Coordinates of C-alpha atoms and ligand atoms in Angstrom, one line a residue:
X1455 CA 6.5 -25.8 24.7
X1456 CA 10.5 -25.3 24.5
X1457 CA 11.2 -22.6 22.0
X1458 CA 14.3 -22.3 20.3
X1459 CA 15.1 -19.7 17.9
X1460 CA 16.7 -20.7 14.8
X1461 CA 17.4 -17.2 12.6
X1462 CA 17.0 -13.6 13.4
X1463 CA 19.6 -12.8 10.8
X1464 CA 19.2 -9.2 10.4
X1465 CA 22.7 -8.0 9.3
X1466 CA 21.5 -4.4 9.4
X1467 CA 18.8 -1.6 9.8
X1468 CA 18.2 2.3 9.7
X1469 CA 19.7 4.6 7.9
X1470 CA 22.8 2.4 7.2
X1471 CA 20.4 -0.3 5.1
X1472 CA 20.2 2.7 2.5
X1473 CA 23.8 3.0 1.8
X1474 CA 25.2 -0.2 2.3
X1475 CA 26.3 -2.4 -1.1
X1476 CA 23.1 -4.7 -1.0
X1477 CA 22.4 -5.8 -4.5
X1478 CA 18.6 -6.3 -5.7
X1479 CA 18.2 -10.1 -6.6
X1480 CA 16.2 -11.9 -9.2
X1481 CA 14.2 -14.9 -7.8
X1482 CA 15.2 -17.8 -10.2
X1483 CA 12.7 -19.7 -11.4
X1484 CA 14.5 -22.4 -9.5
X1485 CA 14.0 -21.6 -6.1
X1486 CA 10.3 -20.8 -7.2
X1487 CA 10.1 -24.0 -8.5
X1488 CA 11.4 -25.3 -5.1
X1489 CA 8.9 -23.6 -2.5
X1490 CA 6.6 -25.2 -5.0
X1491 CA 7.6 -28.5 -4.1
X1492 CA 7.4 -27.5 -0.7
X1493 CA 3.8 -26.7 -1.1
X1494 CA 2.9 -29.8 -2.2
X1495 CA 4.4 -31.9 0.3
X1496 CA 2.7 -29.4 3.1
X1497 CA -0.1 -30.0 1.4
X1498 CA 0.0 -34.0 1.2
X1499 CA 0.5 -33.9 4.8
X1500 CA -2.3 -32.6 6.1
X1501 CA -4.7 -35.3 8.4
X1502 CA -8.1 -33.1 8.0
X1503 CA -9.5 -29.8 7.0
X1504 CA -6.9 -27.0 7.6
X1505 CA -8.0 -23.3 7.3
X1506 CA -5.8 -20.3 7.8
X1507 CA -6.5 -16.7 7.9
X1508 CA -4.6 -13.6 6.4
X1509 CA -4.6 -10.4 8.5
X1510 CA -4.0 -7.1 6.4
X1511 CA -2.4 -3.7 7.8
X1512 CA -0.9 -0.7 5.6
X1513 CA -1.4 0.3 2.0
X1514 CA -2.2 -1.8 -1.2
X1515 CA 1.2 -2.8 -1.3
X1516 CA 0.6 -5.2 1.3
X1517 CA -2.9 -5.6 0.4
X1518 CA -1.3 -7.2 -2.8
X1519 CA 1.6 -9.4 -1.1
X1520 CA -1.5 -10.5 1.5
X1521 CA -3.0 -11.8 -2.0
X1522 CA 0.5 -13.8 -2.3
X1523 CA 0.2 -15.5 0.8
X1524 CA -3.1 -16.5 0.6
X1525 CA -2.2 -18.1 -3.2
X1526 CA 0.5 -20.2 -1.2
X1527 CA -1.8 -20.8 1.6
X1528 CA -4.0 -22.2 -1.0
X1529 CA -1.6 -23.8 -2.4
X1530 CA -0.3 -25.6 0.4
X1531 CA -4.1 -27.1 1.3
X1532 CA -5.4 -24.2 3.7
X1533 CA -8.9 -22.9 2.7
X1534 CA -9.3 -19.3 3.8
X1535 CA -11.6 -18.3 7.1
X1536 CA -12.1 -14.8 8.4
X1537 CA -12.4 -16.5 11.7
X1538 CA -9.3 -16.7 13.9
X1539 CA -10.8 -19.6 16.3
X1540 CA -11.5 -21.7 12.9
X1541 CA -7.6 -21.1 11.7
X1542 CA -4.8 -23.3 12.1
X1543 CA -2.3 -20.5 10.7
X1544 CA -2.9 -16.8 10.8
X1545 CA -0.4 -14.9 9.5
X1546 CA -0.3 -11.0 10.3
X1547 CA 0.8 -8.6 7.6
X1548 CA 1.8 -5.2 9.1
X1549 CA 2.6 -2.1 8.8
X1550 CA 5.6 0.3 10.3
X1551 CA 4.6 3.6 8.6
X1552 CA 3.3 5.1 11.8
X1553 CA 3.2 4.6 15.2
X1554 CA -0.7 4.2 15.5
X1555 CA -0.4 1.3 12.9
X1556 CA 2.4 -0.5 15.0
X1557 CA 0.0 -0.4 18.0
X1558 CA -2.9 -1.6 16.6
X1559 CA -1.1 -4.7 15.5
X1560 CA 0.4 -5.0 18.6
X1561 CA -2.6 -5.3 20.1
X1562 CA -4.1 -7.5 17.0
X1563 CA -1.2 -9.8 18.2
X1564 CA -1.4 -9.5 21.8
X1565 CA -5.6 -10.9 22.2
X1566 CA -4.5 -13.8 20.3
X1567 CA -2.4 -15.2 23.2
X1568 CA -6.1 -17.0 24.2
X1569 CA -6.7 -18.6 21.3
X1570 CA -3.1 -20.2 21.0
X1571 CA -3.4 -21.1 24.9
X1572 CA -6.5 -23.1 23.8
X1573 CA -5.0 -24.6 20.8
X1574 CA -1.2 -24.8 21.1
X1575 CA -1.0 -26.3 17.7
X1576 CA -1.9 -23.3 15.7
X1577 CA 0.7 -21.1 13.7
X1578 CA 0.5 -17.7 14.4
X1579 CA 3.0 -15.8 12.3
X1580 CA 3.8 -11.8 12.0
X1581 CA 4.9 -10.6 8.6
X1582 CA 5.2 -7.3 6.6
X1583 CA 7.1 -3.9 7.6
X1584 CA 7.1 -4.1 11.2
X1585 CA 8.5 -7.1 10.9
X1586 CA 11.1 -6.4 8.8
X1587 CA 12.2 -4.2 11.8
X1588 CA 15.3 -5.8 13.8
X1589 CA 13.6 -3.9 17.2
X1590 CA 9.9 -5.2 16.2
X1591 CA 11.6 -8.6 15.8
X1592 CA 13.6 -8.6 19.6
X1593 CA 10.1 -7.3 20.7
X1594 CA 7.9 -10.4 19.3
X1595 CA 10.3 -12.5 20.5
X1596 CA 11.0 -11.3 23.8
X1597 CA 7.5 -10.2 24.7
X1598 CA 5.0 -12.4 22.6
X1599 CA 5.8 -16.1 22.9
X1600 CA 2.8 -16.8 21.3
X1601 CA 4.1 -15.6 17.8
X1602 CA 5.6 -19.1 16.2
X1603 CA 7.4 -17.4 13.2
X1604 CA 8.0 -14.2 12.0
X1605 CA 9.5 -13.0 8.4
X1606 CA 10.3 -9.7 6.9
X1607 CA 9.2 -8.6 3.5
X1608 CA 11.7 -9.9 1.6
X1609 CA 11.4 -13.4 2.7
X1610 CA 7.6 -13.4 1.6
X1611 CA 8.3 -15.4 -1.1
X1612 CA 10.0 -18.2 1.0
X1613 CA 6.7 -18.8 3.1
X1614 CA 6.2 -22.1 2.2
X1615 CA 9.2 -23.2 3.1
X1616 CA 9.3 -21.1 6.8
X1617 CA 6.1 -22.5 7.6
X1618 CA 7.0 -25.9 6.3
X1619 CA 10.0 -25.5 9.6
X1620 CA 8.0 -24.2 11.6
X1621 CA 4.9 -27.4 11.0
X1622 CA 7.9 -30.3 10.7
X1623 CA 9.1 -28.8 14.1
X1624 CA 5.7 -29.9 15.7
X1625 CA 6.2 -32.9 17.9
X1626 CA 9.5 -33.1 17.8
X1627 CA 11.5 -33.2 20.6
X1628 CA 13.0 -29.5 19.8
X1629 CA 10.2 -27.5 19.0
X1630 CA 11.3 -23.9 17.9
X1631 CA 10.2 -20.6 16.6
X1632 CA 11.4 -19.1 13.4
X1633 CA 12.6 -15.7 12.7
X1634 CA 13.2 -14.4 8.9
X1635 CA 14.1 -10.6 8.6
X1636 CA 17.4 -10.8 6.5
X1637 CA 18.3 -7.4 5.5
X1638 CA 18.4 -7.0 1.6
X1639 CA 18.4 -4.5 -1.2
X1640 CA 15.2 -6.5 -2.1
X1641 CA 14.2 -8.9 -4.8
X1642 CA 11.6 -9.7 -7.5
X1643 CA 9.8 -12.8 -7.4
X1644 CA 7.8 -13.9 -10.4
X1645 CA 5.2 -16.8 -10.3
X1646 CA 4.1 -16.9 -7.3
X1647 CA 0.3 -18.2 -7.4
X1648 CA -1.4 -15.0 -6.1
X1649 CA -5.5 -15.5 -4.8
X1650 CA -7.3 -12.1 -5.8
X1651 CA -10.5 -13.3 -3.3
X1652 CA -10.3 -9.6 -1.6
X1653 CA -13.1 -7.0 -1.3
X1654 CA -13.8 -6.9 -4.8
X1655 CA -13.1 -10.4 -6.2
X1656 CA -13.7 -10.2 -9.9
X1657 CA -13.5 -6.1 -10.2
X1658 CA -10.7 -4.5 -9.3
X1659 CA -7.3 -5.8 -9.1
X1660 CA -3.6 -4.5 -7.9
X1661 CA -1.1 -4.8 -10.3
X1662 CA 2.4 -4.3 -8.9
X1663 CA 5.0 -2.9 -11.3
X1664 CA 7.5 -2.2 -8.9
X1665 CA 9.0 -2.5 -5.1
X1666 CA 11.1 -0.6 -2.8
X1667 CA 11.5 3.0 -2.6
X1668 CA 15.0 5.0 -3.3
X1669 CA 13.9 8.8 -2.1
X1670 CA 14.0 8.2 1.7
X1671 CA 12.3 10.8 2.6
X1672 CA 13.2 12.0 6.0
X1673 CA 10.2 10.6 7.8
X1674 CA 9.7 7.9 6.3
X1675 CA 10.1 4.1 7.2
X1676 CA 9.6 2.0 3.9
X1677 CA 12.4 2.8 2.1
X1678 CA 13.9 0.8 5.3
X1679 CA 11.4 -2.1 5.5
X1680 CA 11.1 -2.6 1.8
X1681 CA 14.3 -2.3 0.7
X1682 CA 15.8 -0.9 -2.9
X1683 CA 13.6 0.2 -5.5
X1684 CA 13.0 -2.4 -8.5
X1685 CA 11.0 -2.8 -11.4
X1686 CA 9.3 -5.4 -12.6
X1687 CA 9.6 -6.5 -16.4
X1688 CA 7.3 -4.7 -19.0
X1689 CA 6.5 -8.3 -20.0
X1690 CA 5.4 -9.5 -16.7
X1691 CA 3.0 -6.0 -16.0
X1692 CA 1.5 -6.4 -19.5
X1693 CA 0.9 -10.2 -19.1
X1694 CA -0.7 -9.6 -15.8
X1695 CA -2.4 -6.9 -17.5
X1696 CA -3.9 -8.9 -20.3
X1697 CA -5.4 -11.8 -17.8
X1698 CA -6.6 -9.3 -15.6
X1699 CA -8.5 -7.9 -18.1
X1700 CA -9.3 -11.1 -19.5
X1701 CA -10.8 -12.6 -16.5
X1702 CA -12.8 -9.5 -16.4
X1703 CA -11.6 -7.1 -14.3
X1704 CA -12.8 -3.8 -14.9
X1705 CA -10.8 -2.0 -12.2
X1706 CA -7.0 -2.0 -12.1
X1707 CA -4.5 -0.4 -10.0
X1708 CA -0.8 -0.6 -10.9
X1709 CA 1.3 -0.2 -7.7
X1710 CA 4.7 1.1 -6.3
X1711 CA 5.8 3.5 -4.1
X1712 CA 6.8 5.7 -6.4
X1713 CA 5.5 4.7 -10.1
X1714 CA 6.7 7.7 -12.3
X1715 CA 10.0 5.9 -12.0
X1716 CA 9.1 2.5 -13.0
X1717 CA 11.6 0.9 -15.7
X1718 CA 14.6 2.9 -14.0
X1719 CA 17.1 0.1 -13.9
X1720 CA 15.9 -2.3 -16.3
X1721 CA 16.8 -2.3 -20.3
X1722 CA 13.2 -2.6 -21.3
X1723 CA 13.1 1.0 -22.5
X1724 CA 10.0 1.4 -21.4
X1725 CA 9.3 4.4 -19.0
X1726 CA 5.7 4.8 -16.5
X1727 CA 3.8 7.1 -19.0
X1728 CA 4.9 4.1 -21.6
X1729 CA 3.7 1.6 -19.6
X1730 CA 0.4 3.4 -19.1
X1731 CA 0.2 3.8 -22.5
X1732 CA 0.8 0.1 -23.6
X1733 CA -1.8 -1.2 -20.9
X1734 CA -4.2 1.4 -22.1
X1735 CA -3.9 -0.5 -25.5
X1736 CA -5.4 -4.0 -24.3
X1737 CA -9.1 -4.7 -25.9
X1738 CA -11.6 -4.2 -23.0
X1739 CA -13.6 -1.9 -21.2
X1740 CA -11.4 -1.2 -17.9
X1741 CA -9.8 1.4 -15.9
X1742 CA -6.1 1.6 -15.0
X1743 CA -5.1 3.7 -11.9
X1744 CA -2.0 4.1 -10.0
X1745 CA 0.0 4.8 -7.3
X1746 CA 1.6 6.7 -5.5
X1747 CA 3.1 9.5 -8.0
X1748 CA 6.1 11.5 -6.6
X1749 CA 6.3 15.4 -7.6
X1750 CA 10.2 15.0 -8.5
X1751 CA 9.2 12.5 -11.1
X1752 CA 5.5 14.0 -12.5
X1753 CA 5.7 15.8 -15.5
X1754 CA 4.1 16.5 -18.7
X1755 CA 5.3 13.0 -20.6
X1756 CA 2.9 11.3 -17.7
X1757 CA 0.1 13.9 -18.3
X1758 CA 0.3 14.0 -21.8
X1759 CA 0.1 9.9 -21.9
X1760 CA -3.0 9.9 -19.4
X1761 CA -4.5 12.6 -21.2
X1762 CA -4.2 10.2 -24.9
X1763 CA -5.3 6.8 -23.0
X1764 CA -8.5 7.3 -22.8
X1765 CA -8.6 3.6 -20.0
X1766 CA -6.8 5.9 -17.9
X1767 CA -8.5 6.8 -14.6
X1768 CA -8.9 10.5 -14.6
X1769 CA -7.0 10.6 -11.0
X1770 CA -3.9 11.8 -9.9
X1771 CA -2.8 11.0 -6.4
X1772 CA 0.2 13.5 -6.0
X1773 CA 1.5 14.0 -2.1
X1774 CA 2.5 16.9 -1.9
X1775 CA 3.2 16.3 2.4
X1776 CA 4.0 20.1 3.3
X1777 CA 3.7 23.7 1.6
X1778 CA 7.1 25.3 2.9
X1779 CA 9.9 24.6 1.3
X1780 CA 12.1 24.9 4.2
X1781 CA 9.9 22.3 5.6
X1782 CA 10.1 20.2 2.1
X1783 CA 14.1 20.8 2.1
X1784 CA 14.0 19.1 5.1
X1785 CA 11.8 16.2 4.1
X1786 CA 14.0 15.8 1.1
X1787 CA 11.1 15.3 -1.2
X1788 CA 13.4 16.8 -4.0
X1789 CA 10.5 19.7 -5.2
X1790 CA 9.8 23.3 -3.8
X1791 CA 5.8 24.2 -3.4
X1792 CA 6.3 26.7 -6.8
X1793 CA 7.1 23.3 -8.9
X1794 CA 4.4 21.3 -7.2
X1795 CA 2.0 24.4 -8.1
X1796 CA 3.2 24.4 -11.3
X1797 CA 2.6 20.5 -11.6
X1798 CA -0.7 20.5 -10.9
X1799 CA -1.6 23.5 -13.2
X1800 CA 0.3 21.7 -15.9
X1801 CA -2.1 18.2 -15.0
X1802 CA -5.0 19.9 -15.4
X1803 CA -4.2 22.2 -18.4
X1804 CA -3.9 18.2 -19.9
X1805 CA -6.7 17.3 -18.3
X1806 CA -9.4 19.8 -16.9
X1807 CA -11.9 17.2 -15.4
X1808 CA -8.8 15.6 -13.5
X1809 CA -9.9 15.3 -9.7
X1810 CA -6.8 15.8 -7.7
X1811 CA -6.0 14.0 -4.5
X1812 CA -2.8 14.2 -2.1
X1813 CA -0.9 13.2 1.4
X1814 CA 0.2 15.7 3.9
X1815 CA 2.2 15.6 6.8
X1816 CA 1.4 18.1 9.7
X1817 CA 4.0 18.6 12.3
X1818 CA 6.7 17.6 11.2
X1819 CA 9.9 18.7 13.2
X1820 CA 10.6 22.2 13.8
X1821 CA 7.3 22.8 11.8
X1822 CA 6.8 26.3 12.8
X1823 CA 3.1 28.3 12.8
X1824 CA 3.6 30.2 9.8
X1825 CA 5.4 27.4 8.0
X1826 CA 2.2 25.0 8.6
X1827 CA -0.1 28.4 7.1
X1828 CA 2.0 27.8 4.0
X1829 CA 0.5 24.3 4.3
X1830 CA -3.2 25.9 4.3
X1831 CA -2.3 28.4 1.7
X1832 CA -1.4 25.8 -0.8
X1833 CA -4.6 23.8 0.0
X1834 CA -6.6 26.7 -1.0
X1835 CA -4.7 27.2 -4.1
X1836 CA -4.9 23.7 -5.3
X1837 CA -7.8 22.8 -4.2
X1838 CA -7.7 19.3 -4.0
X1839 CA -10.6 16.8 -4.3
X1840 CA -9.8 14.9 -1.1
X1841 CA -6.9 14.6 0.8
X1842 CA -5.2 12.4 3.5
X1843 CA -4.0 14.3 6.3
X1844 CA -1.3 12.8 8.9
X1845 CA 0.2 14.1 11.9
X1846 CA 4.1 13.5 12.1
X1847 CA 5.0 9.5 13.7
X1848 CA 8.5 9.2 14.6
X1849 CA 10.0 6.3 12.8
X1850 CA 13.3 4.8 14.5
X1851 CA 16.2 4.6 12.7
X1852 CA 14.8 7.7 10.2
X1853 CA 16.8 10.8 9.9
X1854 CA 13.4 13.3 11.3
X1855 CA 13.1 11.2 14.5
X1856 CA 16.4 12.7 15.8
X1857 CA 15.3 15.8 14.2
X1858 CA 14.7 18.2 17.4
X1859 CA 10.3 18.5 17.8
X1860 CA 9.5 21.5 20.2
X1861 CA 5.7 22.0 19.3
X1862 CA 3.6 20.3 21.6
X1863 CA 1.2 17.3 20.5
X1864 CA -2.1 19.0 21.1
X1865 CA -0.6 22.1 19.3
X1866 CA 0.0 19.6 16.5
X1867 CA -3.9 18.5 16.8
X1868 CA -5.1 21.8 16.5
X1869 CA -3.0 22.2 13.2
X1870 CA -4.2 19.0 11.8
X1871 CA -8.1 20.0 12.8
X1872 CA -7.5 23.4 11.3
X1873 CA -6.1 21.8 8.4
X1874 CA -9.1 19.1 8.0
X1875 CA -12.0 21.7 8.7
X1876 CA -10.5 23.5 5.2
X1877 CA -10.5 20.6 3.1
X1878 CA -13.4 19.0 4.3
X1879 CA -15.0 22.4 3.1
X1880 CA -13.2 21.9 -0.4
X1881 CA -14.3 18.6 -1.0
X1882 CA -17.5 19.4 -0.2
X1883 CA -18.0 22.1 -2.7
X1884 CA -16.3 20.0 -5.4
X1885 CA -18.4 17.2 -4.4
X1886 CA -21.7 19.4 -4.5
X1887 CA -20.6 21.2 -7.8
X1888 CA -21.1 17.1 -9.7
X1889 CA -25.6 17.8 -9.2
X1890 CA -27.2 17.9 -11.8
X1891 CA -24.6 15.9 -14.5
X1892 CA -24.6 12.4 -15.6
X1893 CA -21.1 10.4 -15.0
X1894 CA -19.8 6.8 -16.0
X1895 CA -19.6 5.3 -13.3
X1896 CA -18.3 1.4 -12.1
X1897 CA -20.7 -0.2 -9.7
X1898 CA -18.5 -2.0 -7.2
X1899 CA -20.7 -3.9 -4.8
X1900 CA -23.7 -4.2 -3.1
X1901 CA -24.3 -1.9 0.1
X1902 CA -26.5 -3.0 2.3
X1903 CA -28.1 0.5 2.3
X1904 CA -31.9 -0.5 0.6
X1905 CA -32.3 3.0 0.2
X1906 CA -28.7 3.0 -1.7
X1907 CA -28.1 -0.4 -2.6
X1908 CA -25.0 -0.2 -4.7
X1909 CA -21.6 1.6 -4.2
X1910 CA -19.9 3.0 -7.4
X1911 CA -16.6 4.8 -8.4
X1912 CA -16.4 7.2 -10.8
X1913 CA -13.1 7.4 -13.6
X1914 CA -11.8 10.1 -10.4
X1915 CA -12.3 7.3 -7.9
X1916 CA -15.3 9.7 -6.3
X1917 CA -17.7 7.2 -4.0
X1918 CA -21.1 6.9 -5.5
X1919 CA -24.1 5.7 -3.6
X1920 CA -26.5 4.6 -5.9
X1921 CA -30.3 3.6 -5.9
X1922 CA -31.2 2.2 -9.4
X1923 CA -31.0 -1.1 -11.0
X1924 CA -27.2 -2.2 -11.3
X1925 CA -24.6 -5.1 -11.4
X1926 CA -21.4 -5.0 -9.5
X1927 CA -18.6 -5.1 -12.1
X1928 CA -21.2 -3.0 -15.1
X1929 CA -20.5 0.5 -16.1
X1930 CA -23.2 2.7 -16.0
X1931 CA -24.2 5.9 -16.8
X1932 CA -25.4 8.0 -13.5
X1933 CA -27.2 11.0 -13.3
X1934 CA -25.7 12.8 -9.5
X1935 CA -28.0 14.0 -7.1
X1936 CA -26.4 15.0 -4.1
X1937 CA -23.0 15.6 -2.7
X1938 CA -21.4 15.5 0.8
X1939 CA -17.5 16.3 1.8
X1940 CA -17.2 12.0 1.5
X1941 CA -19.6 11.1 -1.5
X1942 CA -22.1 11.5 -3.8
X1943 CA -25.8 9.9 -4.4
X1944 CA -26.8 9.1 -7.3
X1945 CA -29.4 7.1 -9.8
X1946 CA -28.8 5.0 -12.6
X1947 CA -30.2 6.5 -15.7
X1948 CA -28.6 3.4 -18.2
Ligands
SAH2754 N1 5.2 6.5 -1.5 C1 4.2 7.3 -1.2 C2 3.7 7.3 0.2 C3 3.8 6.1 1.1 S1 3.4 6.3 2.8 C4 4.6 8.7 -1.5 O1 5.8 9.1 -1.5 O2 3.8 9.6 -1.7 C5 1.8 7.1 2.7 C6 1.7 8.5 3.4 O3 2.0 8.3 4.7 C7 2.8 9.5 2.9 O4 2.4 10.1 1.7 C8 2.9 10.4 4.1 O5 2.0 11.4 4.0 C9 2.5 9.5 5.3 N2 3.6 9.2 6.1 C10 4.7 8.5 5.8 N3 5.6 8.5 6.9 C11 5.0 9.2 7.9 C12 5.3 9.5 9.2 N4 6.5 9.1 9.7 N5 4.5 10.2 9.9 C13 3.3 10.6 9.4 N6 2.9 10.3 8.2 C14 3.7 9.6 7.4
SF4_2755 FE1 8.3 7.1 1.8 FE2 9.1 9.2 0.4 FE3 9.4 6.7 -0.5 FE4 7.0 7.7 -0.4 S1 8.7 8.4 -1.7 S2 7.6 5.7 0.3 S3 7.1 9.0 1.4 S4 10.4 7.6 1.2
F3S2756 FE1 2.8 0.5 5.6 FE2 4.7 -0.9 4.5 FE3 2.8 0.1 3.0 S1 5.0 0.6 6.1 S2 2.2 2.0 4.2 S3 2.5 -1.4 4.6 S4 4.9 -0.2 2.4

């Protein structure tokens, strides 16, 4: 096959992309209206059954844009197969927030050089944060020929018409590859058709109320990958909102990288604990979650509204990534440990069953001993219910990765096990102090476990393993029997 490469047309990356003058766009109906078209000429031209399959990497944020592409794939005639030697297009939707995420896709991509060897006319496509990377990109193209197209995160709402190029290319004399990963502020895109067919199909949802991230913090990638934060229209949550909730989910998670800032930028006048507040008022018996919450923007405006809405998830995922404040100074998260103490005293003053969870970074550069203790020291004083622990993944083109980084990787490990061994211990006491009382829970799904058939959440998104008669997508009341540092067991008492 000749391969020609028609657009890598990355203007910019790194630091830079944060300060340049790139203005966040509104998708115009319009051009919706014209990928549409495009859909429905892909989908006229098909000569049999076409099937595609969407590969997921990364957070929920992806999770939901994975739930865009498939709409489109839909859309444009594929049916959905979780089998790659059954697809005709699989598309790849990454993640750059650590190295150990880029490998794994690397690798995701790499074994599927066989199955395009045996059938050349599939479209394999890479998508997502890593791709929005200008090196990831060169890479791809230089080292896996295999890959047919590859777009960044702001071009997800043009996939109709890249894989429409990519299909009309077929059998002509000059096939070619095709390479999406303009740099932008970002953009919103309303209507898109969106298929919700994930895990939990006709449960819990994602609800995305805003994109982009403006804190670039020191380490970290996405405010490079996803561009300028944005929110989306009051109007356009609370519609969402109200079909969710219509169609019966019972489980819904409104997303953005950093939510307590939603509805900076727009004129709604309508602020994150607001929002929270007006979702909390639809009819129905749901709960609403979200995340991530940022220290710098948590305060007692969003306690006080979760605290009054009683829909509201009582669960607050607040990172808190290190307990130095030399260390957080040189994140540039914006709070000192004293504030994020006094945060999470203030939370649960509002609410004293809240369960608590947070990030953490270990090792991050120049990270001394004692300045990683301060790290335990706050874990004992907060006490979280769980916690995800990470050690420090250079990310090119970040302001830490030409940070200088003395302490030696299996120094780094040792700190990270120390650190895990103490919350493990935390979360198993919290876990172990819920025997004995009832909770609401919301049965999920079926297990597979006989003994524990059904997997349940509780309002503080605790795992339940339940035995008892239930129906994923009910409420039910649960009396707890057991607790481990992961879960609880428990048996449906109504
Ligand atoms: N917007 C969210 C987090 C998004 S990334 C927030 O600000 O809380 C999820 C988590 O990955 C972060 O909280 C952080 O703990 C971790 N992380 C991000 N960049 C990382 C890096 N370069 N190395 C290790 N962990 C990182
Ligand atoms: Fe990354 Fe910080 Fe933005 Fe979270 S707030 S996405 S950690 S830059
Ligand atoms: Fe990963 Fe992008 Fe999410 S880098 S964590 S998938 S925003």
């Amino acid at each position: 096959m000749r391969t020609k490469l028609v657009c890598i047309r990355s203007r910019a990356h790194g630091a830079r992309a944060g300060k340049r003058e790139l203005n966040v766009t509104e998708i115009t109906e319009l051009q919706i209206e014209e990928q549409r078209a495009i859909m429905a000429r892909v989908r006229g031209g098909h000569t049999r059954d076409v099937y595609a399959r969407v590969m997921t990497f990364g957070c929920q944020q992806n999770e939901a844009d994975s739930e865009r592409l498939r709409g489109m794939l839909l859309e444009m005639g594929y049916a959905m197969t979780g089998a790659s030697e059954d697809a005709d297009v699989i598309i790849i939707n990454t993640c750059a927030v650590r190295e150990h995420a880029e490998d794994r896709v690397f690798g995701v991509i790499g074994a599927l050089v066989h199955q395009k060897r045996a059938r050349p006319d599939m479209v394999i496509a890479v998508c997502g944060c890593m791709a929005q990377q200008e090196k990831v990109a060169e890479r791809i193209r230089g080292s896996y020929k295999h890959v047919d197209l590859v777009f960044g995160t702001h071009a997800l709402w043009r996939l109709p018409e890249l894989l429409s190029d990519v299909l009309n290319a077929r059998g002509s004399k000059s096939d070619y590859r095709v390479f999406s990963i303009d740099d932008e502020a970002g953009s919103i895109a309303e209507g898109l058709p969106q298929a919700r067919d994930g895990q939990w199909s006709g449960i819990k949802a994602w609800l995305s109320v805003m994109y982009g991230c403006n804190n670039f913090c020191a380490y970290c990638i996405v405010p490079h990958v996803r561009g300028r934060e944005r929110s989306r229209r009051v109007e356009a949550v609370l519609s969402d909102a109200r079909e969710l909730v219509r169609d019966g989910y019972r489980d819904i998670t409104l997303l953005g990288q950093n939510v307590n800032s939603y509805g900076r930028g727009t004129d709604d006048g309508v602020d994150f604990p607001e929002l929270l507040r007006r979702i909390n008022d639809i009819d129905g018996e749901f709960l609403i979650r979200f995340m991530t919450s940022h220290p710098k923007d948590a305060g007692e405006r969003l306690f006080r509204a979760m605290a009054e809405s009683g829909k509201v998830a009582r669960h607050l995922h607040l990172p808190f990534q290190a307990g130095n404040n030399r260390v957080l100074q040189q994140m540039n998260r914006g709070y000192t440990r004293e504030r994020y103490l006094e945060l999470v005293a203030m939370a649960r003053d509002f609410m004293p069953d809240l369960v608590l969870t947070s990030d953490v970074i270990v090792g991050f550069p120049g990270e001394t001993l004692e300045e990683f203790e301060d790290t335990l020291r706050l874990v004992e004083t907060a006490r979280f219910d769980a916690m995800f622990t990470f050690i420090y993944s250079p990310r090119n083109g970040t302001p830490a990765a030409k940070m200088e980084d003395n302490t030696p990787r299996e120094e780094k490990q040792r700190r990270f096990d120390r650190l895990l061994a103490l919350q493990n211990g935390i979360s198993e006491e919290k876990h172990r102090s819920y025997v004995g009382k009832t909770v609401r829970v919301l049965v999920d799904a079926e297990s597979g476990d006989a003994a524990l058939p059904y997997n349940a959440r509780t309002s503080g998104n605790r795992l339940v393993r339940l035995s008892g008669s239930a129906v994923p997508g009910e409420f039910v009341d649960a009396l707890i029997t057991a607790g481990n540092t992961w879960s609880l067991v428990g048996v449906v008492i109504a």
